[in-house]
Amino acid sequence: MIEGLAVLGAAMPDLSVFQYNAVDNIFSMTVATMGAAALFLFMSRSQVDAEYRPALMVSGLVVSIACYHYFMIRHSWNDAYTLAEGGAGYIGTGAAFNDFYRYADWILTVPLLMVELVAVLRLPAAKATSLLTRLVIAAAAMIALGYPGEVIADPSRWTERVIWGGLSSIPFFYILYVLWGELTKSLDSQPLAARKLIEICRLVLLITWAVYPIAYALGGTPEALTAKAGGAVGAGGVVGLQIGYAIADMTAKAGFGVLIYFIARAKSSGSGEAAVAAA
Amino acid sequence: MIEGLAVLGAAMPDLSVFQYNAVDNIFSMTVATMGAAALFLFMSRSQVDAEYRPALMVSGLVVSIACYHYFMIRHSWNDAYTLAEGGAGYIGTGAAFNDFYRYADWILTVPLLMVELVAVLRLPAAKATSLLTRLVIAAAAMIALGYPGEVIADPSRWTERVIWGGLSSIPFFYILYVLWGELTKSLDSQPLAARKLIEICRLVLLITWAVYPIAYALGGTPEALTAKAGGAVGAGGVVGLQIGYAIADMTAKAGFGVLIYFIARAKSSGSGEAAVAAA
């Protein structure tokens, strides 16, 4: 596995100036988006009823952690590349681009994403505890089982990668199944104003989460692994993967956090449409 | 487009020490202005009625995001230049000055500027939603259509640049038309103290927004593109453009945010002229 990682690190494909900057810029934009979302979520706690403030607090933590990691991911990207002689493009410096930042981010933020969702639904305490325990364990298992496969770069070990991916998919689908079910069940007990938002929430969850296994699968086809092992990783693939993950992370964390805020606001007594109607 | 970008990156004109520092200093001043405006807007929320606090919050986010981007723009400026041998002036290092920071900033902040304005007007909920949807879509279209033209540096593709600029102008004028109309229509329903401020707001909007298409047009005349393609970009043009954008951004974001604060305060029950009159 360690050798696999070394090969992966060295195999940074040559990029055009445009390709290098596209990834660099989307990382910077992700830092800005996550940072702004953190400010918004922390400061919006005063806009919702006291019982929804923990949900906003946790949402703010998720995007703060992501802001830090994207700042570091961008640094790692800058370190992995240098402008080629003459400025015609970017070539690898030999330093590895650190993919683990993203896993470190997921290890910390995915369980917190479960917490913020359960917190805003305001389920009965016993039910919330049991649900959260199951979701957090599943999230940890999903990430822990995905990582050994992600770092396999030897094409002859492709089936091993597929097995880790398959194992990781079990908790992945379990989480989506449980969350979809809980969100649907909760609809009846939620105020009217919150229902539409929870339906959107369910959809955002499904669409953004779908990006991760697709990216994992595309990055690990036998062809992709052979290309990586030969040091000939397709530049387009690397650029597409990084931009795809960044957009998915912005939607699944910052976008999701803003949705949590609107749900909390719709469910708060002293604010939102209820207050406007009363005025 | 990719080759065009590479040429654009390399074509940093030689600057005098004064010219380099003028741009560097205005960037630093913009960081300070945006940061101070963010502190002011966030902390002033307690000075206005609860229903106007989201408007100040969003105004604060706009200048926070701009603060981050100007910090990064300044870094990119520093990276793009180095003091020439003997210290007589500044010459390009070969690294591109990253124009995309400004577009990333606009992608995030222009929709939020629409939100802060609609939020402070306190239109009926259904009307606000329809208005915001149209404005945010138009803002996204405006920026997305402008960018492909902005990065064209090949003089033979000048007409293409004009076409992108023209397409981008359609949503641009639509936004200004809608905002001008809405601000004018809202005058009757606003308290007396807020009317004068909304009239100023309308004017600031028109004047600051006019800077952007003018800068776009001046930077893309056939002469300017020919100079760029030959690596002979006019130093004065680059310096003027950067200083112009920085001043326009300070006015359109920090200045506009402070106006939003005064409107919110004039419309708040427990503050402003109403409170003075009552005292």
Coordinates of N, CA and C in Angstrom, one line a residue, chain A residues 13-155:
Chain A
P13 N 0.1 14.3 -13.7 CA 0.2 14.6 -15.1 C 0.6 16.0 -15.4
D14 N 1.3 16.2 -16.6 CA 1.5 17.6 -17.0 C 0.2 18.3 -17.3
L15 N 0.1 19.5 -16.9 CA -1.2 20.3 -17.1 C -0.9 21.5 -17.9
S16 N -1.9 21.9 -18.7 CA -1.8 23.2 -19.4 C -2.0 24.3 -18.3
V17 N -1.6 25.5 -18.6 CA -1.8 26.6 -17.6 C -3.3 26.7 -17.3
F18 N -4.2 26.6 -18.3 CA -5.6 26.6 -18.0 C -6.1 25.5 -17.1
Q19 N -5.6 24.3 -17.3 CA -6.1 23.2 -16.4 C -5.6 23.4 -15.0
Y20 N -4.3 23.7 -14.8 CA -3.8 23.9 -13.5 C -4.6 25.0 -12.8
N21 N -4.8 26.1 -13.5 CA -5.5 27.2 -12.8 C -7.0 26.9 -12.6
A22 N -7.6 26.1 -13.4 CA -9.0 25.8 -13.2 C -9.2 25.1 -11.8
V23 N -8.3 24.1 -11.6 CA -8.3 23.4 -10.3 C -7.9 24.3 -9.1
D24 N -6.9 25.1 -9.3 CA -6.4 26.0 -8.3 C -7.6 27.0 -7.9
N25 N -8.2 27.5 -9.0 CA -9.3 28.5 -8.7 C -10.5 27.9 -8.1
I26 N -10.9 26.7 -8.4 CA -12.0 26.1 -7.8 C -11.7 25.8 -6.3
F27 N -10.5 25.4 -6.0 CA -10.1 25.2 -4.6 C -10.3 26.6 -3.8
S28 N -9.8 27.6 -4.4 CA -9.9 28.9 -3.8 C -11.3 29.3 -3.6
M29 N -12.1 29.1 -4.6 CA -13.6 29.5 -4.5 C -14.2 28.6 -3.4
T30 N -13.8 27.4 -3.3 CA -14.4 26.5 -2.2 C -14.0 27.0 -0.8
V31 N -12.7 27.5 -0.7 CA -12.3 28.1 0.6 C -13.3 29.3 0.9
A32 N -13.5 30.1 -0.1 CA -14.3 31.3 0.2 C -15.8 30.9 0.5
T33 N -16.3 29.9 -0.2 CA -17.7 29.5 0.0 C -17.9 28.9 1.4
M34 N -16.9 28.0 1.7 CA -17.0 27.4 3.1 C -16.9 28.4 4.2
G35 N -15.9 29.3 4.0 CA -15.7 30.4 5.0 C -16.9 31.2 5.2
A36 N -17.5 31.7 4.1 CA -18.7 32.5 4.1 C -19.9 31.8 4.8
A37 N -20.0 30.5 4.4 CA -21.1 29.7 5.0 C -20.9 29.5 6.5
A38 N -19.7 29.4 6.9 CA -19.4 29.3 8.4 C -19.8 30.5 9.1
L39 N -19.4 31.7 8.6 CA -19.9 33.0 9.2 C -21.4 33.1 9.2
F40 N -22.0 32.7 8.1 CA -23.5 32.8 8.0 C -24.1 31.9 9.1
L41 N -23.7 30.6 9.1 CA -24.4 29.7 10.0 C -24.1 30.0 11.5
F42 N -22.9 30.4 11.9 CA -22.7 30.7 13.3 C -23.5 32.0 13.7
M43 N -23.5 33.0 12.8 CA -24.2 34.2 13.2 C -25.7 34.1 13.0
S44 N -26.2 33.2 12.3 CA -27.6 33.1 12.1 C -28.3 32.4 13.3
R45 N -27.5 31.9 14.3 CA -28.1 31.2 15.4 C -29.1 32.0 16.1
S46 N -28.9 33.4 16.1 CA -29.8 34.3 16.8 C -31.1 34.4 16.1
Q47 N -31.2 34.0 14.8 CA -32.4 34.2 14.0 C -33.4 33.0 14.2
V48 N -32.9 32.0 14.9 CA -33.8 30.8 15.1 C -34.1 30.5 16.6
D49 N -35.1 29.8 16.9 CA -35.4 29.4 18.2 C -34.3 28.6 18.9
A50 N -34.2 28.7 20.2 CA -33.1 28.2 20.9 C -32.9 26.7 20.6
E51 N -33.9 25.9 20.4 CA -33.8 24.5 20.2 C -33.2 24.1 18.9
Y52 N -33.1 25.1 17.9 CA -32.5 24.8 16.6 C -31.1 25.3 16.5
R53 N -30.6 26.0 17.5 CA -29.3 26.6 17.5 C -28.2 25.6 17.4
P54 N -28.3 24.4 18.1 CA -27.2 23.4 18.0 C -27.1 22.9 16.5
A55 N -28.2 22.8 15.8 CA -28.1 22.3 14.4 C -27.3 23.3 13.6
L56 N -27.5 24.6 13.8 CA -26.8 25.6 13.0 C -25.3 25.6 13.5
M57 N -25.1 25.5 14.8 CA -23.7 25.4 15.3 C -22.9 24.3 14.6
V58 N -23.5 23.1 14.6 CA -22.8 21.9 14.0 C -22.7 22.1 12.5
S59 N -23.7 22.7 11.8 CA -23.5 23.0 10.4 C -22.3 24.0 10.1
G60 N -22.2 24.9 11.0 CA -21.1 25.9 10.9 C -19.7 25.2 11.1
L61 N -19.7 24.2 12.0 CA -18.5 23.5 12.2 C -18.1 22.7 11.0
V62 N -19.1 22.1 10.4 CA -18.8 21.3 9.1 C -18.1 22.1 8.1
V63 N -18.6 23.3 7.8 CA -18.0 24.2 6.8 C -16.7 24.8 7.2
S64 N -16.6 25.0 8.5 CA -15.3 25.5 9.0 C -14.2 24.5 8.8
I65 N -14.5 23.3 9.1 CA -13.5 22.2 8.9 C -13.2 22.0 7.4
A66 N -14.2 22.1 6.6 CA -14.0 22.0 5.1 C -13.2 23.2 4.6
C67 N -13.4 24.4 5.2 CA -12.7 25.6 4.8 C -11.2 25.4 5.0
Y68 N -10.9 24.9 6.2 CA -9.5 24.6 6.6 C -8.9 23.6 5.6
H69 N -9.6 22.5 5.4 CA -9.1 21.4 4.5 C -8.9 21.9 3.1
Y70 N -9.8 22.7 2.5 CA -9.6 23.2 1.2 C -8.4 24.2 1.1
F71 N -8.2 24.9 2.1 CA -7.0 25.8 2.2 C -5.8 24.9 2.1
M72 N -5.8 23.8 2.8 CA -4.6 22.9 2.8 C -4.5 22.1 1.5
I73 N -5.6 21.7 1.0 CA -5.6 21.0 -0.3 C -5.0 21.9 -1.4
R74 N -5.4 23.2 -1.3 CA -4.9 24.1 -2.3 C -3.4 24.3 -2.2
H75 N -2.9 24.3 -1.0 CA -1.5 24.4 -0.7 C -0.8 23.2 -1.3
S76 N -1.3 22.1 -1.1 CA -0.7 20.8 -1.6 C -0.7 20.8 -3.1
W77 N -1.8 21.3 -3.7 CA -1.8 21.4 -5.2 C -0.7 22.4 -5.7
N78 N -0.5 23.5 -5.0 CA 0.5 24.4 -5.4 C 1.9 23.8 -5.2
D79 N 2.1 23.0 -4.2 CA 3.4 22.4 -3.9 C 3.6 21.2 -4.9
A80 N 2.6 20.6 -5.4 CA 2.8 19.5 -6.3 C 3.2 19.9 -7.7
Y81 N 3.0 21.2 -8.1 CA 3.2 21.6 -9.4 C 4.1 22.8 -9.5
T82 N 4.8 23.0 -10.6 CA 5.6 24.2 -10.8 C 5.4 24.6 -12.3
L83 N 5.6 25.9 -12.6 CA 5.5 26.4 -13.9 C 6.6 25.8 -14.7
A84 N 6.3 25.2 -15.9 CA 7.4 24.7 -16.8 C 8.2 25.8 -17.3
E85 N 9.5 25.5 -17.7 CA 10.4 26.4 -18.3 C 9.6 27.1 -19.5
G86 N 9.6 28.4 -19.6 CA 9.0 29.1 -20.7 C 7.5 29.4 -20.4
G87 N 7.0 28.8 -19.3 CA 5.6 29.1 -18.9 C 4.5 28.5 -19.8
A88 N 4.9 27.5 -20.5 CA 3.8 26.9 -21.4 C 2.9 26.0 -20.7
G89 N 3.2 25.6 -19.5 CA 2.3 24.6 -18.8 C 2.9 24.4 -17.4
Y90 N 2.2 23.4 -16.7 CA 2.6 23.1 -15.3 C 3.1 21.6 -15.3
I91 N 4.2 21.4 -14.6 CA 4.7 20.0 -14.4 C 4.9 19.7 -12.9
G92 N 4.8 18.4 -12.6 CA 4.9 17.9 -11.3 C 6.3 18.2 -10.7
T93 N 6.3 18.6 -9.4 CA 7.5 18.8 -8.7 C 8.1 17.5 -8.1
G94 N 7.3 16.5 -8.1 CA 7.7 15.2 -7.5 C 7.0 15.1 -6.1
A95 N 6.6 16.2 -5.5 CA 5.9 16.1 -4.3 C 4.5 15.6 -4.6
A96 N 4.0 14.8 -3.6 CA 2.7 14.2 -3.8 C 1.6 15.2 -3.5
F97 N 0.5 15.1 -4.3 CA -0.7 15.9 -4.0 C -1.4 15.1 -2.9
N98 N -1.7 15.7 -1.8 CA -2.2 15.0 -0.6 C -3.7 14.7 -0.7
D99 N -4.1 13.5 -1.1 CA -5.5 13.2 -1.2 C -6.1 12.9 0.2
F100 N -5.2 12.7 1.2 CA -5.7 12.3 2.5 C -6.5 13.5 3.2
Y101 N -6.2 14.7 2.8 CA -6.9 15.9 3.4 C -8.4 15.7 3.2
R102 N -8.8 15.2 2.0 CA -10.2 15.0 1.8 C -10.8 13.9 2.7
Y103 N -10.0 12.9 2.9 CA -10.5 11.8 3.8 C -10.6 12.3 5.2
A104 N -9.6 13.0 5.6 CA -9.6 13.6 7.0 C -10.8 14.5 7.1
D105 N -11.1 15.3 6.1 CA -12.3 16.1 6.1 C -13.5 15.3 6.3
W106 N -13.6 14.2 5.5 CA -14.8 13.4 5.5 C -15.0 12.7 6.9
I107 N -13.8 12.2 7.4 CA -13.9 11.5 8.7 C -14.5 12.4 9.8
L108 N -14.2 13.7 9.7 CA -14.7 14.7 10.7 C -16.1 15.2 10.4
T109 N -16.3 15.5 9.1 CA -17.5 16.2 8.8 C -18.7 15.3 8.5
V110 N -18.5 14.1 7.9 CA -19.7 13.3 7.6 C -20.5 12.9 8.8
P111 N -19.9 12.5 9.9 CA -20.7 12.3 11.1 C -21.4 13.5 11.6
L112 N -20.7 14.7 11.5 CA -21.4 16.0 11.9 C -22.5 16.3 11.0
L113 N -22.4 16.0 9.7 CA -23.6 16.2 8.8 C -24.8 15.4 9.3
M114 N -24.6 14.2 9.8 CA -25.7 13.4 10.3 C -26.3 14.1 11.5
V115 N -25.4 14.6 12.4 CA -25.8 15.3 13.6 C -26.7 16.5 13.3
E116 N -26.2 17.3 12.3 CA -27.0 18.6 12.0 C -28.3 18.2 11.5
L117 N -28.4 17.2 10.7 CA -29.7 16.8 10.1 C -30.7 16.3 11.2
V118 N -30.2 15.4 12.0 CA -31.0 14.9 13.1 C -31.4 16.0 14.0
A119 N -30.5 16.9 14.3 CA -30.8 18.0 15.2 C -31.9 18.9 14.7
V120 N -31.9 19.2 13.4 CA -32.9 20.1 12.9 C -34.3 19.4 12.8
L121 N -34.3 18.1 12.7 CA -35.6 17.4 12.6 C -36.3 17.3 14.0
R122 N -35.5 17.5 15.1 CA -36.1 17.5 16.5 C -36.9 16.3 16.7
L123 N -36.3 15.1 16.5 CA -37.0 13.8 16.8 C -37.0 13.6 18.3
P124 N -37.9 12.7 18.8 CA -37.8 12.5 20.3 C -36.4 12.0 20.7
A125 N -36.0 12.3 21.9 CA -34.6 12.1 22.3 C -34.1 10.7 22.2
A126 N -34.9 9.7 22.6 CA -34.5 8.3 22.5 C -34.3 7.9 21.1
K127 N -35.2 8.3 20.2 CA -35.1 8.0 18.8 C -33.9 8.7 18.1
A128 N -33.7 9.9 18.5 CA -32.5 10.7 17.9 C -31.2 10.0 18.3
T129 N -31.1 9.6 19.5 CA -29.8 8.9 20.0 C -29.6 7.6 19.2
S130 N -30.6 6.8 19.1 CA -30.4 5.5 18.4 C -30.1 5.7 17.0
L131 N -30.8 6.7 16.4 CA -30.6 7.0 14.9 C -29.1 7.5 14.7
L132 N -28.7 8.4 15.6 CA -27.4 9.0 15.4 C -26.3 8.0 15.6
T133 N -26.5 7.1 16.6 CA -25.4 6.1 16.9 C -25.3 5.2 15.6
R134 N -26.4 4.8 15.0 CA -26.3 4.0 13.8 C -25.6 4.7 12.7
L135 N -26.0 6.0 12.5 CA -25.5 6.8 11.3 C -24.0 7.1 11.5
V136 N -23.6 7.4 12.7 CA -22.2 7.8 12.9 C -21.3 6.6 12.7
I137 N -21.7 5.4 13.2 CA -20.9 4.2 13.0 C -20.9 3.9 11.5
A138 N -22.0 4.0 10.8 CA -22.0 3.7 9.4 C -21.1 4.6 8.6
A139 N -21.1 5.9 9.0 CA -20.3 6.9 8.3 C -18.8 6.6 8.5
A140 N -18.5 6.2 9.7 CA -17.1 5.9 10.0 C -16.6 4.7 9.2
A141 N -17.5 3.7 9.2 CA -17.2 2.4 8.4 C -17.1 2.7 6.9
M142 N -18.0 3.6 6.4 CA -18.0 3.9 5.0 C -16.6 4.5 4.6
I143 N -16.1 5.5 5.4 CA -14.9 6.2 5.0 C -13.7 5.3 5.2
A144 N -13.7 4.5 6.4 CA -12.6 3.7 6.7 C -12.4 2.6 5.6
L145 N -13.5 2.1 5.1 CA -13.5 1.0 4.1 C -13.2 1.5 2.7
G146 N -13.5 2.8 2.5 CA -13.2 3.3 1.1 C -11.7 3.7 0.9
Y147 N -11.1 4.1 2.0 CA -9.7 4.6 1.9 C -8.7 3.6 1.4
P148 N -8.7 2.4 1.9 CA -7.7 1.4 1.4 C -7.8 1.1 -0.1
G149 N -9.0 1.2 -0.6 CA -9.3 1.0 -2.0 C -8.8 2.3 -2.8
E150 N -9.1 3.4 -2.3 CA -8.7 4.7 -3.0 C -7.2 4.8 -3.2
V151 N -6.4 4.3 -2.3 CA -4.9 4.4 -2.5 C -4.3 3.3 -3.3
I152 N -5.1 2.3 -3.7 CA -4.5 1.2 -4.5 C -4.3 1.8 -5.9
A153 N -3.1 1.7 -6.4 CA -2.7 2.3 -7.7 C -2.2 1.2 -8.6
D154 N -2.0 0.0 -8.1 CA -1.4 -1.1 -8.9 C -2.6 -1.8 -9.7
P155 N -2.5 -1.7 -11.0 CA -3.6 -2.3 -11.8 C -3.9 -3.8 -11.5

